[in-house]
PDB file of C-alpha atoms in Angstrom:
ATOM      1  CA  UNK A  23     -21.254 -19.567-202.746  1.00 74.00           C
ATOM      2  CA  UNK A  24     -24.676 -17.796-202.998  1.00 90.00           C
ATOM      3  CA  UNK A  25     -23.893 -14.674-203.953  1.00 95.00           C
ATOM      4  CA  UNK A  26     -25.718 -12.095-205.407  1.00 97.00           C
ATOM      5  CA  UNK A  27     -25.398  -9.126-208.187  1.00 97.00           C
ATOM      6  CA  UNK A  28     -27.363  -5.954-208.666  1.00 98.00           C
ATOM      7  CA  UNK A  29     -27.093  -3.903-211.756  1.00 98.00           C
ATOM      8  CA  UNK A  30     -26.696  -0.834-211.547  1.00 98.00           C
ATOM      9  CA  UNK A  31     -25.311  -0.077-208.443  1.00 98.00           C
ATOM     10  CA  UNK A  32     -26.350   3.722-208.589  1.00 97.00           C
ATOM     11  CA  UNK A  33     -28.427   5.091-211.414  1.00 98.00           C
ATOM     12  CA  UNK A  34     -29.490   9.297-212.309  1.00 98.00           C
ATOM     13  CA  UNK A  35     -32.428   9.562-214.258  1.00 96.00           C
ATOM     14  CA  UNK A  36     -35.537  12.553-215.045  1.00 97.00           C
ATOM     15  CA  UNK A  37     -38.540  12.577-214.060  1.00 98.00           C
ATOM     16  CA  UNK A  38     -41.116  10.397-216.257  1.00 97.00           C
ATOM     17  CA  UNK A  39     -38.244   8.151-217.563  1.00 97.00           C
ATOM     18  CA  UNK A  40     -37.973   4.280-216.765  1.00 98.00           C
ATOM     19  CA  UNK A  41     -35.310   2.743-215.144  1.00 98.00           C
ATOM     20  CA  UNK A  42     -35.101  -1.063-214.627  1.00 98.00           C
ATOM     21  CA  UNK A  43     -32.797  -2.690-212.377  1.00 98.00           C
ATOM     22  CA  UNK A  44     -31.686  -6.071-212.465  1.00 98.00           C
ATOM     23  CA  UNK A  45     -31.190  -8.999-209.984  1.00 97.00           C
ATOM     24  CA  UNK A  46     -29.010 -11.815-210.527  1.00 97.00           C
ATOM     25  CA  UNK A  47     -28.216 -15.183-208.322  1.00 95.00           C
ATOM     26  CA  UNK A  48     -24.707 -16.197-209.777  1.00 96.00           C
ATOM     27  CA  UNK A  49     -24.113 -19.525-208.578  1.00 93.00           C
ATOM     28  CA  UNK A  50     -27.221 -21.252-207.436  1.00 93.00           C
ATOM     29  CA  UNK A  51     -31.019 -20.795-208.734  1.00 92.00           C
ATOM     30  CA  UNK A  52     -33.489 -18.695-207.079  1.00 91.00           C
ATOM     31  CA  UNK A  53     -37.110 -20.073-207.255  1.00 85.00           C
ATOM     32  CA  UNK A  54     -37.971 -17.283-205.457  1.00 93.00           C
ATOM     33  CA  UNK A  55     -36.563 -13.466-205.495  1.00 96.00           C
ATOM     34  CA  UNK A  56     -37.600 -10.282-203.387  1.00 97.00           C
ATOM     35  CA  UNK A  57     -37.415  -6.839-204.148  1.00 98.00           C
ATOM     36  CA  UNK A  58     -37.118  -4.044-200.578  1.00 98.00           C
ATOM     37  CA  UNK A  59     -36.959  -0.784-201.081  1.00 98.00           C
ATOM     38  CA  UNK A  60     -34.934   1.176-197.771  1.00 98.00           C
ATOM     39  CA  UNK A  61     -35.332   5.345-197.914  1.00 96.00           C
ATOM     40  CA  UNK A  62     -32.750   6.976-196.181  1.00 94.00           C
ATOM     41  CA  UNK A  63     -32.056   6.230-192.357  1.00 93.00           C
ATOM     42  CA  UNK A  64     -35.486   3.844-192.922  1.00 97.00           C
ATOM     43  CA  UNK A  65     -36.084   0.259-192.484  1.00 97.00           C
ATOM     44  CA  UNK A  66     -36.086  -2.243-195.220  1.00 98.00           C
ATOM     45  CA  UNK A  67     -40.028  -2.496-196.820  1.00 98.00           C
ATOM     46  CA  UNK A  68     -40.784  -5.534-199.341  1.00 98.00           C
ATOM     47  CA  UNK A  69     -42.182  -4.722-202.141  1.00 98.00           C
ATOM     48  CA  UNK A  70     -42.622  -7.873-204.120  1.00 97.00           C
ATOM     49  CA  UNK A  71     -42.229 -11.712-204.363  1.00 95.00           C
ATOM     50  CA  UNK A  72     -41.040 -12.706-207.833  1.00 92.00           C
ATOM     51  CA  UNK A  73     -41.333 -16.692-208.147  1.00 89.00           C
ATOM     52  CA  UNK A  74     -39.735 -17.681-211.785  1.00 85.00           C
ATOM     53  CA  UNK A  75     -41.801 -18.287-214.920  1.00 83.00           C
ATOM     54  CA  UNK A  76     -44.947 -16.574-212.684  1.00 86.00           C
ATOM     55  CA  UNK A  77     -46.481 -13.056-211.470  1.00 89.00           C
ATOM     56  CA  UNK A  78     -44.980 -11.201-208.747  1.00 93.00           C
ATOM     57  CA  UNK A  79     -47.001 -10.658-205.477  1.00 95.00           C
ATOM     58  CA  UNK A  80     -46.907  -6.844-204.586  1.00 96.00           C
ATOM     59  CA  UNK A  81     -47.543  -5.951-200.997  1.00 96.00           C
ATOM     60  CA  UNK A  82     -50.361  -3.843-200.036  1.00 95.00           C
ATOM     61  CA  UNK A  83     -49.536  -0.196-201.435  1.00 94.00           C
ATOM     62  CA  UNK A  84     -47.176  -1.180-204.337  1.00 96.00           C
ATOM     63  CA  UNK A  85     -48.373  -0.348-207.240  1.00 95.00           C
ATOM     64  CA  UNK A  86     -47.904  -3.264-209.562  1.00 93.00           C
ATOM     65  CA  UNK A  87     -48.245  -1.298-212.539  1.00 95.00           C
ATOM     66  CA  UNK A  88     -46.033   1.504-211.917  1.00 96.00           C
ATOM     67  CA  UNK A  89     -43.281  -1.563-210.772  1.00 97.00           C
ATOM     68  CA  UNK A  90     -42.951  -4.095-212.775  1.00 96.00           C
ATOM     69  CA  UNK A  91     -41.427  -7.230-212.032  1.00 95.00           C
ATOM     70  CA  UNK A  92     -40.238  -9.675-214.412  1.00 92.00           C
ATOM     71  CA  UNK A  93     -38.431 -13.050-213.240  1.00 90.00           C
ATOM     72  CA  UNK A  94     -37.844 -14.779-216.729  1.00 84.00           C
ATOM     73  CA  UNK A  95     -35.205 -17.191-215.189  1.00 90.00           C
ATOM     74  CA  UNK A  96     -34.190 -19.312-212.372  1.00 91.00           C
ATOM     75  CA  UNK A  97     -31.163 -16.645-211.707  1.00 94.00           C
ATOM     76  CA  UNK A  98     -32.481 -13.296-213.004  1.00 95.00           C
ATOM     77  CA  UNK A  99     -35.314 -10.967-211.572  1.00 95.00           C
ATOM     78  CA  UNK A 100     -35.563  -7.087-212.764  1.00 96.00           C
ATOM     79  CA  UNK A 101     -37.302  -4.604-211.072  1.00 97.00           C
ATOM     80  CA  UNK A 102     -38.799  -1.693-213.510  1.00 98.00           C
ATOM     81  CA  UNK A 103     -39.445   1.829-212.319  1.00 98.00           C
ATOM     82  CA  UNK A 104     -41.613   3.176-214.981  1.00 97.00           C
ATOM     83  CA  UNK A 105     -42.840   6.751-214.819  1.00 97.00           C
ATOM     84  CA  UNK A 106     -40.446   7.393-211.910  1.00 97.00           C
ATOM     85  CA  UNK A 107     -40.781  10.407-209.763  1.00 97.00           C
ATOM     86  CA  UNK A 108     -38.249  12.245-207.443  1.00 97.00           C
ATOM     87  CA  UNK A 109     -40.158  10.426-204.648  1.00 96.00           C
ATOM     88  CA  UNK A 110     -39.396   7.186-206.125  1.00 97.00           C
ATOM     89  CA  UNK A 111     -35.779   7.977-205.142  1.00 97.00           C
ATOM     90  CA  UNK A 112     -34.406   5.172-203.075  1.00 97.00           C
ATOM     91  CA  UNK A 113     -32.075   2.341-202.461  1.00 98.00           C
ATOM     92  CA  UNK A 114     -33.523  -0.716-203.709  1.00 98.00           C
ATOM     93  CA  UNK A 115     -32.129  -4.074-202.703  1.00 98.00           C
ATOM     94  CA  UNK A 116     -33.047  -7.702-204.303  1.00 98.00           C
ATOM     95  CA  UNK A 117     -32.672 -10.506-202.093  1.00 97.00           C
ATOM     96  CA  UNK A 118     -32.894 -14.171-203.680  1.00 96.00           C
ATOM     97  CA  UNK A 119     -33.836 -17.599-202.098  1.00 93.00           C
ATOM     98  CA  UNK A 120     -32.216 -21.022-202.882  1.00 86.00           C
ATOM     99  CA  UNK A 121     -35.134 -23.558-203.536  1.00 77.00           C
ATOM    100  CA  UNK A 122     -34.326 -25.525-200.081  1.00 74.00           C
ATOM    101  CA  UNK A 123     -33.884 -22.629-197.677  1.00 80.00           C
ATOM    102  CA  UNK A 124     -34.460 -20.206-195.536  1.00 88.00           C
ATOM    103  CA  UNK A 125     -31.833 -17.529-195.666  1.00 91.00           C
ATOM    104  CA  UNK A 126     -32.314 -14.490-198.007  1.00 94.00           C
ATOM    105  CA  UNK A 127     -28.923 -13.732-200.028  1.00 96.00           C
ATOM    106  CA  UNK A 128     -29.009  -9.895-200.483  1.00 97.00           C
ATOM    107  CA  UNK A 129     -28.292  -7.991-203.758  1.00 98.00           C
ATOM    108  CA  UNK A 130     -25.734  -5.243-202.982  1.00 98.00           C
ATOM    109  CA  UNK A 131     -28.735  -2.380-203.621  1.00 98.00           C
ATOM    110  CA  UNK A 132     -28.915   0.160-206.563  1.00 98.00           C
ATOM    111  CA  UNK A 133     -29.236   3.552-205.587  1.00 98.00           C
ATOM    112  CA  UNK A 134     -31.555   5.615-207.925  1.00 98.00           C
ATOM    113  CA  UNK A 135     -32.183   8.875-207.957  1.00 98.00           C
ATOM    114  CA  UNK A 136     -34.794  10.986-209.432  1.00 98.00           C
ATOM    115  CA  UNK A 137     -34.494  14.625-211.007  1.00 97.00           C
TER     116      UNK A 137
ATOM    117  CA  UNK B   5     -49.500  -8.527-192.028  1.00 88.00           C
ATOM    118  CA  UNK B   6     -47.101  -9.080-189.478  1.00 93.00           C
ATOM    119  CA  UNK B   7     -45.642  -6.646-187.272  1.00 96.00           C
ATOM    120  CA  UNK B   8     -42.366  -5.916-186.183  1.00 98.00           C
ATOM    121  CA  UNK B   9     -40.770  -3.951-183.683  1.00 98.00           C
ATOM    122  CA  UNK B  10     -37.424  -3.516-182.484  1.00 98.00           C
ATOM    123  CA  UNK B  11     -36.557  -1.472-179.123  1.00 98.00           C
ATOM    124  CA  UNK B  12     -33.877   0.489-178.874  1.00 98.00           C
ATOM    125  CA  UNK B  13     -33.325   2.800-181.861  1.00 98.00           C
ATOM    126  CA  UNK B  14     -30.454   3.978-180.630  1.00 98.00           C
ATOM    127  CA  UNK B  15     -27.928   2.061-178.134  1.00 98.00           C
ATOM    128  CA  UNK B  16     -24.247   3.043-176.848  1.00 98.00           C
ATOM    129  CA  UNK B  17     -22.154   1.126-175.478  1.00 98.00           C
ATOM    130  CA  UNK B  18     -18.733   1.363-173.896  1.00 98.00           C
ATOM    131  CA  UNK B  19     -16.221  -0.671-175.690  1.00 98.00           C
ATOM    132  CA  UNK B  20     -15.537  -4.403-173.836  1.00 98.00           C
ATOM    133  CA  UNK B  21     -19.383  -4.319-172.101  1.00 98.00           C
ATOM    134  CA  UNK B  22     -22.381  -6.287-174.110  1.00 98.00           C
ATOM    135  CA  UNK B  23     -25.203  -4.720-176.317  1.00 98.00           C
ATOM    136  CA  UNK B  24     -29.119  -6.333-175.866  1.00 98.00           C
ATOM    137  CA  UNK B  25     -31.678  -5.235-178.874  1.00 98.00           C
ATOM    138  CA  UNK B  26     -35.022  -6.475-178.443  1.00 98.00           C
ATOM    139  CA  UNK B  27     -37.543  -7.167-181.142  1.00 98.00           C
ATOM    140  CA  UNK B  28     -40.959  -8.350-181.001  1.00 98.00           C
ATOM    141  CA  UNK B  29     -43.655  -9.616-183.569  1.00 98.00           C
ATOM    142  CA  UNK B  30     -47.294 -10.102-183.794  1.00 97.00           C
ATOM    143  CA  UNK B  31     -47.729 -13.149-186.081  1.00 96.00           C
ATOM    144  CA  UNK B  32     -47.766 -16.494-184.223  1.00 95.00           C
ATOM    145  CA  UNK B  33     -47.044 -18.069-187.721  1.00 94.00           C
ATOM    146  CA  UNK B  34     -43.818 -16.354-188.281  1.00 96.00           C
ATOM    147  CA  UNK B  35     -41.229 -18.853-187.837  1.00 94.00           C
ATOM    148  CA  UNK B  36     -37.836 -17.817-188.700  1.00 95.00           C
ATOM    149  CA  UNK B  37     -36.035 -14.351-187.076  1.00 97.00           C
ATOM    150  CA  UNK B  38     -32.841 -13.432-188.922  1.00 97.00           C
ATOM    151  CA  UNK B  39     -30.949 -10.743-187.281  1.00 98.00           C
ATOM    152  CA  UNK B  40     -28.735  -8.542-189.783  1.00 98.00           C
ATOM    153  CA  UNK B  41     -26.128  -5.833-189.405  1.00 98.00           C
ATOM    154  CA  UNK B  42     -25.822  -3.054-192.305  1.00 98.00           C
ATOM    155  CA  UNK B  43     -23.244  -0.275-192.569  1.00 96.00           C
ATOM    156  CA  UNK B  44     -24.131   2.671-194.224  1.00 93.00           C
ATOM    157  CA  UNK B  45     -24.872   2.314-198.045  1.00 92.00           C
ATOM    158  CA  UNK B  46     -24.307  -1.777-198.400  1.00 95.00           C
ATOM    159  CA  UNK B  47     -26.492  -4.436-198.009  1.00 97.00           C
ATOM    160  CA  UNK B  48     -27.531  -6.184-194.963  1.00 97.00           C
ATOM    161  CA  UNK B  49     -25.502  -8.795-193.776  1.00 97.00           C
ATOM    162  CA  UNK B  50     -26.943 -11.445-192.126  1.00 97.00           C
ATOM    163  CA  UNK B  51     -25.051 -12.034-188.612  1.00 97.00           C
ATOM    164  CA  UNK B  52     -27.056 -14.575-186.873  1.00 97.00           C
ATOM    165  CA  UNK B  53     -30.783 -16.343-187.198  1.00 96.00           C
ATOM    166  CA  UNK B  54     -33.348 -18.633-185.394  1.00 95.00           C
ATOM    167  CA  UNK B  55     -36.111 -20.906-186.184  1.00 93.00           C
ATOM    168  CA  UNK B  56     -38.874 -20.952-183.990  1.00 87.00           C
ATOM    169  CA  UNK B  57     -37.749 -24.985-182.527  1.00 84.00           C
ATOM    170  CA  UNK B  58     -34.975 -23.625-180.836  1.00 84.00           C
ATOM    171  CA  UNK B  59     -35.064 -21.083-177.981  1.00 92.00           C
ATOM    172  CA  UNK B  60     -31.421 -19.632-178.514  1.00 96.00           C
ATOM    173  CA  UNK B  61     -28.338 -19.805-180.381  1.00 95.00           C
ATOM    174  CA  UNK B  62     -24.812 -18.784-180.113  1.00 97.00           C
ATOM    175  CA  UNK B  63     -22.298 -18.108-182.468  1.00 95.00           C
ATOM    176  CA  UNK B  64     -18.661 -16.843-180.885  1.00 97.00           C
ATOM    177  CA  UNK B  65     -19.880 -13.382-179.471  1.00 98.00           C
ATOM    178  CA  UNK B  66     -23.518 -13.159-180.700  1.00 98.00           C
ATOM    179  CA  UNK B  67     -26.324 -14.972-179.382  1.00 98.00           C
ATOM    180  CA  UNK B  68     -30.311 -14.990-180.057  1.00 98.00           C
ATOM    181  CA  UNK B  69     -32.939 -15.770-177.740  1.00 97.00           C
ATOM    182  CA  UNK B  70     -36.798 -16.479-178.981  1.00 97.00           C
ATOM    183  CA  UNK B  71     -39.772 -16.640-176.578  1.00 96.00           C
ATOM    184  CA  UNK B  72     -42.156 -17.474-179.074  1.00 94.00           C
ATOM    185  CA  UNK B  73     -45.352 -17.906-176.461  1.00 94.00           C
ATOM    186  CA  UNK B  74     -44.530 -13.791-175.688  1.00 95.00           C
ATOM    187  CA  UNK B  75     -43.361 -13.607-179.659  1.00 96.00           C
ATOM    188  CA  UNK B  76     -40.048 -11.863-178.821  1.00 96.00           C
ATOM    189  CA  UNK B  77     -36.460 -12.454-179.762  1.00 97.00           C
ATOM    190  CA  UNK B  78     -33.374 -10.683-178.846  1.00 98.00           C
ATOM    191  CA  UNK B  79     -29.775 -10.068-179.831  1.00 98.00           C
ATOM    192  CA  UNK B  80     -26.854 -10.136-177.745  1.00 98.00           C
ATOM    193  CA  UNK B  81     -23.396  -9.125-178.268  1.00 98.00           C
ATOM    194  CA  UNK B  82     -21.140  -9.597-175.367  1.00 98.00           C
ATOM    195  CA  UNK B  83     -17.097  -7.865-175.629  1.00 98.00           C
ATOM    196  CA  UNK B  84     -18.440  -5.196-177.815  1.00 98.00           C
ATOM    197  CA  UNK B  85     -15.830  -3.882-180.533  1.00 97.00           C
ATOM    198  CA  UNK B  86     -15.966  -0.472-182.421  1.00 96.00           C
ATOM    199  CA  UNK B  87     -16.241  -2.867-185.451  1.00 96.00           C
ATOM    200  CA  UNK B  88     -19.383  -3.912-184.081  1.00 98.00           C
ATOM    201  CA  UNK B  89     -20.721  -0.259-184.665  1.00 97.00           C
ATOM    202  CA  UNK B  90     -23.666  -0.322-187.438  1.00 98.00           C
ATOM    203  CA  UNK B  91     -27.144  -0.768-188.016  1.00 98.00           C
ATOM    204  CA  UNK B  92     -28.981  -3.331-186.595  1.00 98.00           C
ATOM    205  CA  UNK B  93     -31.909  -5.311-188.211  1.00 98.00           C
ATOM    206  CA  UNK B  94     -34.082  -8.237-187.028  1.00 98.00           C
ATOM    207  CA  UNK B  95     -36.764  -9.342-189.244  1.00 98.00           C
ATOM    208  CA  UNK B  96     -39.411 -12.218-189.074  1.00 97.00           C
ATOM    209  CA  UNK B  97     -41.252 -14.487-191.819  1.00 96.00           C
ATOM    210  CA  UNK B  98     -43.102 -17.608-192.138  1.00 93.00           C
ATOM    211  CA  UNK B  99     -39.689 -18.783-194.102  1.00 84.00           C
ATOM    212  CA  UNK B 100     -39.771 -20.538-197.309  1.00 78.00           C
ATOM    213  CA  UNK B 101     -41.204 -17.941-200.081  1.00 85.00           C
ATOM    214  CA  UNK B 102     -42.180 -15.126-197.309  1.00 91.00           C
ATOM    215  CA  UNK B 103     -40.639 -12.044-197.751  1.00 95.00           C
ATOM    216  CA  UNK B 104     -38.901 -10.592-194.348  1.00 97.00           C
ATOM    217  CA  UNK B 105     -40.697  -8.110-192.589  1.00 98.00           C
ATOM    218  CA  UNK B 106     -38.024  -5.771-190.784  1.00 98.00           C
ATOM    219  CA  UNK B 107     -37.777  -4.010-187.546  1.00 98.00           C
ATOM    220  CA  UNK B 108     -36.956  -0.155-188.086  1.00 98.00           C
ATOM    221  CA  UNK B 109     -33.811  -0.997-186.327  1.00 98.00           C
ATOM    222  CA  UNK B 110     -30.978  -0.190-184.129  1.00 98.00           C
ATOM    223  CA  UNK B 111     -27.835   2.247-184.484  1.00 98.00           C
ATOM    224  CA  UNK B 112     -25.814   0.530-181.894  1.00 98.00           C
ATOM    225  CA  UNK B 113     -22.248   2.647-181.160  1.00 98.00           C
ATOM    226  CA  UNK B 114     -19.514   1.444-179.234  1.00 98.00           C
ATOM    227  CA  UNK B 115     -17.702   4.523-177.211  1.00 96.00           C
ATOM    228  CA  UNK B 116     -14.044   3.639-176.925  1.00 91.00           C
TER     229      UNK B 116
END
């Protein structure tokens, strides 16, 4: 159990498109999701708490409106990249939380790049 | 925020012999340190974790130690195998809804 999709896994698009990125718990609900972002030979950095039915929580630097985070259900969370730039290019990985723990189930990242 | 920060970056090891990374963090209210291994292009994979009422745990060849009055934790592997080669990750939150904040880890490699 507790197992956890990304799609896509790797994604090409141009600069100034959107791209949006989804995050899905497939056999238990997440109350609560997370969204890292991990550049190459970096550290994971989160980006965003996504609770269901609420507004995300960005961290400090993370421009809500530029990501948009949208976590309609108990077992889906998407991540949109709008405007993206080639420095936007990065492996972003979803984690979700089941409603009575502590451990983080990871997505298995979508890599996006930006031309 | 809370800080983390892992010590080595980089760590080899000769095959059989044990491995020590070191992490410490700044925020007293951090509570839970989950320790995670990630090869190159997947996801992390979480290989061991503590809460802050227990001062160590052991699982087959991996153990974690927590000091949490000097707010450090530490990963050992003991009868290192080249399997064991990858990225290493600990992390620390307040648990429940708190994101993870990561150490900038540590490419252990096993020489055979």
């Amino acid at each position: 159990g507790a197992v956890v999709s990304q799609h896509p896994s790797w994604v090409i698009c141009k600069s100034g498109t959107s791209v949006k990125i989804e995050c899905r718990s497939l056999d238990f609900q997440a109350t609560t999701m997370f969204w890292y972002r991990q550049f190459p030979k970096q550290s994971l950095m989160l980006m965003a708490t996504s609770n269901e039915g609420s507004k995300a929580t960005y961290e400090q630097g993370v421009e809500k409106d530029k990501f948009l985070i949208n976590h309609a259900s108990l077992t889906l969370s998407t991540l949109t990249v709008t405007s993206a730039h080639p420095e936007d290019s990065s492996f972003y990985i979803c984690s979700a939380l089941r409603s009575s723990g502590y451990e983080q189930y990871f997505g298995p990242g979508t890599r996006l790049t930006v031309t | 925020g809370e800080n983390v920060e892992q010590h080595p970056s980089t760590l080899s090891v000769q095959e059989g012999d044990s491995a020590v990374i070191k992490c410490t963090y700044s925020d007293s209210a951090s509570n839970y340190f989950p320790w995670y291994k990630q090869e190159l292009g997947k996801r992390p994979q979480l290989i061991i974790d503590i809460r802050s009422n227990v001062g160590e745990k052991k699982d087959q060849r991996i153990a974690v130690t927590l000091n949490k009055t000097a707010k450090h934790f530490s990963l050992h592997i003991t009868e290192t195998q080249p399997e064991d080669s990858a990225v290493y990750f600990c992390a620390a939150s307040m648990g429940g809804a708190d994101g993870l904040t990561f150490g900038k880890g540590t490419h252990l490699i096993i020489q055979p």
